[in-house]
CSV table of C-alpha atoms in Angstrom, one decimal:
chain,number,residue,atom,x,y,z
A,211,MET,CA,-35.9,17.4,41.2
A,212,ALA,CA,-37.6,14.1,40.4
A,213,GLY,CA,-35.8,10.8,40.4
A,214,THR,CA,-35.0,8.2,37.7
A,215,ARG,CA,-37.9,6.4,36.0
A,216,PRO,CA,-37.4,3.3,33.9
A,217,VAL,CA,-39.3,3.3,30.6
A,218,PHE,CA,-39.9,0.4,28.3
A,219,TYR,CA,-40.9,0.7,24.6
A,220,VAL,CA,-42.6,-2.7,23.9
A,221,SER,CA,-43.8,-3.8,20.5
A,222,ASP,CA,-44.8,-6.8,18.5
A,223,GLY,CA,-42.7,-5.3,15.6
A,224,THR,CA,-39.5,-3.3,15.6
A,225,GLY,CA,-40.5,-0.9,18.3
A,226,ILE,CA,-39.7,2.2,16.3
A,227,THR,CA,-43.2,3.5,16.4
A,228,ALA,CA,-43.5,3.1,20.2
A,229,GLU,CA,-40.0,4.6,20.7
A,230,THR,CA,-40.6,7.6,18.5
A,231,ILE,CA,-43.9,8.5,20.0
A,232,GLY,CA,-42.7,7.7,23.5
A,233,HIS,CA,-39.5,9.8,23.2
A,234,SER,CA,-41.6,12.8,22.0
A,235,LEU,CA,-43.8,12.4,25.1
A,236,LEU,CA,-40.9,12.1,27.5
A,237,THR,CA,-39.1,15.2,26.2
A,238,GLN,CA,-42.0,17.2,27.7
A,239,PHE,CA,-40.9,16.3,31.2
A,240,THR,CA,-37.5,17.8,32.0
A,241,GLU,CA,-37.2,17.2,35.8
A,242,THR,CA,-37.2,13.4,35.5
A,243,ARG,CA,-34.3,11.3,34.3
A,244,PHE,CA,-35.5,8.5,32.1
A,245,VAL,CA,-33.7,5.2,31.6
A,246,THR,CA,-35.2,3.6,28.5
A,247,ASP,CA,-35.2,0.2,26.9
A,248,ARG,CA,-36.7,-0.8,23.6
A,249,ILE,CA,-38.0,-4.4,23.5
A,250,PRO,CA,-39.1,-5.5,20.0
A,251,PHE,CA,-41.0,-8.6,18.7
A,252,VAL,CA,-43.1,-9.3,21.7
A,253,ASP,CA,-45.6,-11.3,19.7
A,254,SER,CA,-46.7,-14.0,22.1
A,255,VAL,CA,-48.2,-14.2,25.6
A,256,ASP,CA,-45.2,-16.3,26.8
A,257,ARG,CA,-42.8,-13.6,25.6
A,258,ALA,CA,-44.9,-10.9,27.1
A,259,ARG,CA,-44.7,-12.6,30.5
A,260,GLU,CA,-40.9,-12.7,30.2
A,261,VAL,CA,-40.9,-9.0,29.5
A,262,ALA,CA,-43.3,-8.4,32.4
A,263,ALA,CA,-40.8,-10.1,34.7
A,264,LYS,CA,-38.0,-7.8,33.5
A,265,ILE,CA,-40.2,-4.8,34.1
A,266,ARG,CA,-40.9,-5.9,37.6
A,267,GLU,CA,-37.2,-6.3,38.2
A,268,ALA,CA,-36.7,-2.7,37.1
A,269,ALA,CA,-39.4,-1.6,39.6
A,270,VAL,CA,-37.5,-3.2,42.4
A,271,GLU,CA,-34.1,-1.8,41.2
A,272,TYR,CA,-35.3,1.8,40.9
A,273,GLY,CA,-37.9,1.8,43.6
A,274,VAL,CA,-40.6,3.3,41.3
A,275,ARG,CA,-43.3,2.2,39.0
A,276,PRO,CA,-42.0,1.7,35.5
A,277,VAL,CA,-43.7,3.2,32.4
A,278,VAL,CA,-44.5,0.9,29.4
A,279,ILE,CA,-45.2,2.5,26.1
A,280,ASN,CA,-46.8,-0.3,24.2
A,281,SER,CA,-47.7,-0.8,20.5
A,282,CYS,CA,-48.6,-4.5,20.7
A,283,MET,CA,-51.8,-5.2,18.8
A,284,ASP,CA,-52.8,-8.4,20.5
A,285,GLY,CA,-55.0,-7.8,23.6
A,286,GLU,CA,-53.8,-10.9,25.4
A,287,VAL,CA,-50.2,-9.8,25.0
A,288,GLY,CA,-51.1,-6.4,26.3
A,289,ALA,CA,-52.8,-8.0,29.3
A,290,ALA,CA,-49.8,-10.1,30.1
A,291,LEU,CA,-47.6,-7.0,30.0
A,292,ALA,CA,-49.9,-5.2,32.3
A,293,GLU,CA,-49.3,-8.0,34.9
A,294,SER,CA,-46.0,-6.2,35.5
A,295,GLY,CA,-47.8,-3.5,37.4
A,296,ALA,CA,-46.3,-0.7,35.3
A,297,LEU,CA,-48.1,2.3,34.0
A,298,MET,CA,-49.3,1.1,30.6
A,299,LEU,CA,-49.6,3.5,27.7
A,300,ASP,CA,-51.0,2.1,24.5
A,301,VAL,CA,-49.8,4.4,21.7
A,302,PHE,CA,-52.8,3.5,19.5
A,303,ALA,CA,-55.7,3.5,22.0
A,304,PRO,CA,-56.5,7.2,22.1
A,305,PHE,CA,-57.0,7.2,18.3
A,306,ILE,CA,-58.6,3.9,17.4
A,307,GLU,CA,-62.2,4.5,18.8
A,308,PRO,CA,-62.6,8.0,17.2
A,309,LEU,CA,-61.3,6.7,13.9
A,310,GLU,CA,-63.7,3.6,14.1
A,311,ARG,CA,-66.6,6.0,14.7
A,312,GLU,CA,-65.6,8.4,11.9
A,313,LEU,CA,-64.8,5.7,9.3
A,314,HIS,CA,-67.6,3.3,10.3
A,315,GLU,CA,-65.1,0.5,10.3
A,316,THR,CA,-63.6,-1.7,13.0
A,317,ARG,CA,-59.8,-1.9,13.0
A,318,GLN,CA,-58.1,-5.1,12.1
A,319,ARG,CA,-55.5,-6.2,14.7
A,320,ARG,CA,-52.6,-7.0,12.4
A,321,ILE,CA,-49.2,-7.5,14.1
A,322,GLY,CA,-46.3,-5.6,12.8
A,323,GLN,CA,-48.2,-3.5,10.3
A,324,ALA,CA,-46.9,-0.1,11.6
A,325,HIS,CA,-43.7,-0.9,9.7
A,326,GLY,CA,-44.7,-3.7,7.6
A,327,LEU,CA,-43.4,-4.3,4.0
A,328,VAL,CA,-46.6,-2.9,2.5
A,329,ASP,CA,-44.9,-0.6,0.0
A,330,PHE,CA,-41.8,-2.1,-1.4
A,331,GLU,CA,-40.8,1.1,-3.2
A,332,THR,CA,-40.6,3.1,0.1
A,333,TYR,CA,-38.9,0.2,1.8
A,334,HIS,CA,-36.1,0.0,-0.7
A,335,ARG,CA,-35.8,3.8,-0.6
A,336,ARG,CA,-35.2,3.6,3.1
A,337,ILE,CA,-32.6,0.8,2.8
A,338,ASN,CA,-30.8,2.6,0.0
A,339,ALA,CA,-30.8,5.8,2.1
A,340,MET,CA,-29.3,3.9,5.0
A,341,ASN,CA,-26.6,2.5,2.9
A,342,PHE,CA,-25.9,6.0,1.5
A,343,ALA,CA,-25.7,7.5,5.0
A,344,LEU,CA,-23.2,4.8,6.1
A,345,THR,CA,-21.1,5.2,3.0
A,346,HIS,CA,-21.0,9.0,3.3
A,347,ASP,CA,-20.5,9.1,7.1
A,348,ASP,CA,-17.8,11.5,8.4
A,349,GLY,CA,-16.4,12.3,5.0
A,350,ALA,CA,-15.7,8.6,4.1
A,351,SER,CA,-17.0,9.4,0.6
A,352,ILE,CA,-17.3,12.9,-0.8
A,353,ASP,CA,-19.3,12.1,-3.9
A,354,TYR,CA,-22.3,14.2,-2.9
A,355,ALA,CA,-24.1,14.4,-6.3
A,356,GLU,CA,-26.8,12.0,-5.1
A,357,ALA,CA,-27.2,13.5,-1.6
A,358,ASP,CA,-30.5,15.1,-0.6
A,359,LEU,CA,-28.6,17.0,2.1
A,360,ILE,CA,-25.2,17.3,3.7
A,361,LEU,CA,-24.8,18.0,7.5
A,362,VAL,CA,-21.7,20.0,8.3
A,363,ALA,CA,-20.2,20.3,11.8
A,364,VAL,CA,-17.2,19.7,14.1
A,365,SER,CA,-16.6,16.2,15.3
A,366,ARG,CA,-19.2,14.8,17.8
A,367,ALA,CA,-21.9,17.5,17.2
A,368,GLY,CA,-24.6,15.0,16.2
A,369,LYS,CA,-24.1,14.5,12.5
A,370,THR,CA,-24.1,10.7,12.3
A,371,PRO,CA,-27.2,9.9,14.4
A,372,THR,CA,-29.2,12.6,12.6
A,373,CYS,CA,-28.2,11.1,9.2
A,374,VAL,CA,-29.1,7.6,10.2
A,375,TYR,CA,-32.5,8.9,11.6
A,376,LEU,CA,-33.2,10.7,8.4
A,377,ALA,CA,-32.5,7.6,6.3
A,378,LEU,CA,-34.4,5.2,8.5
A,379,HIS,CA,-37.5,7.2,9.0
A,380,TYR,CA,-37.7,9.3,5.9
A,381,GLY,CA,-35.6,7.6,3.2
A,382,VAL,CA,-33.5,10.8,2.9
A,383,ARG,CA,-30.0,10.4,1.5
A,384,ALA,CA,-28.1,12.3,4.1
A,385,ALA,CA,-24.3,12.7,4.1
A,386,ASN,CA,-22.2,14.4,6.7
A,387,TYR,CA,-18.9,16.3,6.5
A,388,PRO,CA,-16.7,16.7,9.6
A,389,LEU,CA,-14.9,20.1,9.8
A,390,THR,CA,-11.2,19.5,10.4
A,391,GLU,CA,-8.7,21.9,11.9
A,392,GLU,CA,-7.5,22.7,8.4
A,393,ASP,CA,-11.0,23.5,7.3
A,394,LEU,CA,-11.5,25.8,10.3
A,395,GLU,CA,-8.5,27.9,9.6
A,396,HIS,CA,-10.6,29.8,7.1
A,397,ASP,CA,-14.1,31.3,7.2
A,398,ARG,CA,-14.9,29.9,3.8
A,399,LEU,CA,-16.4,26.6,2.9
A,400,PRO,CA,-14.0,23.8,2.1
A,401,PRO,CA,-13.6,23.5,-1.7
A,402,ARG,CA,-15.2,20.1,-1.9
A,403,LEU,CA,-18.5,21.5,-0.3
A,404,ARG,CA,-18.9,24.6,-2.4
A,405,PRO,CA,-20.6,23.0,-5.4
A,406,TYR,CA,-23.3,21.7,-3.0
A,407,ARG,CA,-24.0,24.7,-0.9
A,408,ASN,CA,-27.8,24.5,-1.5
A,409,LYS,CA,-27.7,21.0,0.2
A,410,LEU,CA,-25.7,22.2,3.3
A,411,PHE,CA,-27.0,22.5,6.8
A,412,GLY,CA,-24.7,23.4,9.7
A,413,LEU,CA,-24.9,21.8,13.2
A,414,THR,CA,-23.4,23.5,16.2
A,415,ILE,CA,-23.3,22.7,19.9
A,416,ASP,CA,-22.4,24.2,23.3
A,417,PRO,CA,-18.6,23.8,23.8
A,418,VAL,CA,-19.1,22.5,27.4
A,419,ARG,CA,-21.5,19.8,26.2
A,420,LEU,CA,-19.1,19.0,23.3
A,421,GLN,CA,-16.2,18.6,25.8
A,422,GLN,CA,-18.3,16.1,27.8
A,423,ILE,CA,-19.0,14.0,24.8
A,424,ARG,CA,-15.4,14.0,23.5
A,425,GLN,CA,-14.1,13.3,27.0
A,426,GLU,CA,-16.1,10.0,27.0
A,427,ARG,CA,-14.7,9.1,23.6
A,428,ARG,CA,-11.0,10.2,24.1
A,429,PRO,CA,-10.4,11.0,27.8
A,430,ASN,CA,-7.9,13.7,28.7
A,431,SER,CA,-6.9,14.2,25.0
A,432,ARG,CA,-6.2,17.5,23.3
A,433,TYR,CA,-9.3,16.7,21.2
A,434,ALA,CA,-11.4,16.7,24.4
A,435,GLN,CA,-10.0,19.9,26.0
A,436,LEU,CA,-12.5,22.6,26.6
A,437,GLU,CA,-10.4,25.2,24.8
A,438,THR,CA,-10.2,23.0,21.7
A,439,CYS,CA,-14.0,22.6,21.7
A,440,LYS,CA,-14.5,26.4,22.2
A,441,ARG,CA,-12.1,27.2,19.4
A,442,GLU,CA,-13.6,24.7,16.9
A,443,VAL,CA,-17.2,25.7,17.6
A,444,ALA,CA,-16.5,29.4,17.3
A,445,ALA,CA,-14.7,28.9,14.0
A,446,ALA,CA,-17.4,26.7,12.6
A,447,GLU,CA,-20.1,29.2,13.6
A,448,MET,CA,-18.1,32.0,12.0
A,449,MET,CA,-17.9,30.0,8.8
A,450,PHE,CA,-21.7,29.3,8.8
A,451,ARG,CA,-22.4,33.0,9.3
A,452,ALA,CA,-20.0,34.1,6.6
A,453,GLU,CA,-21.4,31.6,4.1
A,454,ARG,CA,-25.0,32.0,5.2
A,455,ILE,CA,-25.4,28.3,5.9
A,456,PRO,CA,-28.6,27.5,7.9
A,457,THR,CA,-27.6,26.4,11.4
A,458,LEU,CA,-29.1,24.7,14.4
A,459,SER,CA,-27.7,23.9,17.9
A,460,THR,CA,-28.0,20.3,18.9
A,461,THR,CA,-27.2,20.9,22.6
A,462,HIS,CA,-30.8,20.6,23.8
A,463,THR,CA,-32.5,19.4,20.6
A,464,SER,CA,-33.7,15.9,20.0
A,465,ILE,CA,-32.8,14.0,16.8
A,466,GLU,CA,-36.4,14.1,15.8
A,467,GLU,CA,-36.5,17.9,16.1
A,468,ILE,CA,-33.2,18.3,14.3
A,469,SER,CA,-34.3,16.2,11.4
A,470,SER,CA,-37.6,18.0,11.1
A,471,LYS,CA,-35.9,21.4,11.1
A,472,VAL,CA,-33.3,20.4,8.5
A,473,MET,CA,-35.9,19.0,6.1
A,474,THR,CA,-38.2,22.0,6.5
A,475,THR,CA,-35.3,24.5,6.0
A,476,LEU,CA,-34.0,22.7,2.9
A,477,GLY,CA,-37.5,22.1,1.5
A,478,ILE,CA,-37.4,18.3,1.6
A,479,HIS,CA,-40.9,16.8,1.9
A,480,ARG,CA,-41.1,13.1,2.9
A,481,GLU,CA,-43.7,11.2,4.8
A,482,MET,CA,-42.4,9.4,7.8
A,483,PHE,CA,-42.3,5.6,7.4
């Protein structure tokens, strides 16, 4: 079994591009534990040198060479980061030269353009979707008429982070509904969800993993007992089967994969921002 490796997502913008691509890469390596840190807005050489010092400290702390997944456009900033001695992975480098050859055009090094405010319509859609996700989190609001989709699951099965990801990256208005003990007493959908069954997607999770998550939130509570988790998950899965609600386990599935599966299953087509 490999050890722990520090990974830094470094960007001259928000860092979302570097983190998204980097996370997809790291999920391919299951024997290494990764400790990650996103460092945004590294847009000067001085700032890059500060970050390089932090990376060197991580190398000493963990006793291994850190990995830097970098989306900074300025070559001098990248060179300053490389002084850290880390393995440097430029997320754009493998694609730029082939594109320049194909398009007969040299790229313009513009800082922050990966998530720049180029298209105000898509930007506002993303902000509105985020506000929608927060307003409709964990059943806080049950007005689902404007929802693109509704995630249904027991508490702590991954509903909220998935909704936030869908809003932030795709501008999808995602609500989520937490199944309560009262809901789980029947194998039918709660009445408030029935008018929206074509928008529903069920999430499930291994009860042991659920117990671990709940134990961190409410240690030694009935809520976190393994038997409670087993009973709730079994009842939720029975409901999903009875109502023919599409379902996915979040136990070993990344938020990116969950989001993609949900959108594909429900026929929602949006380009990633």
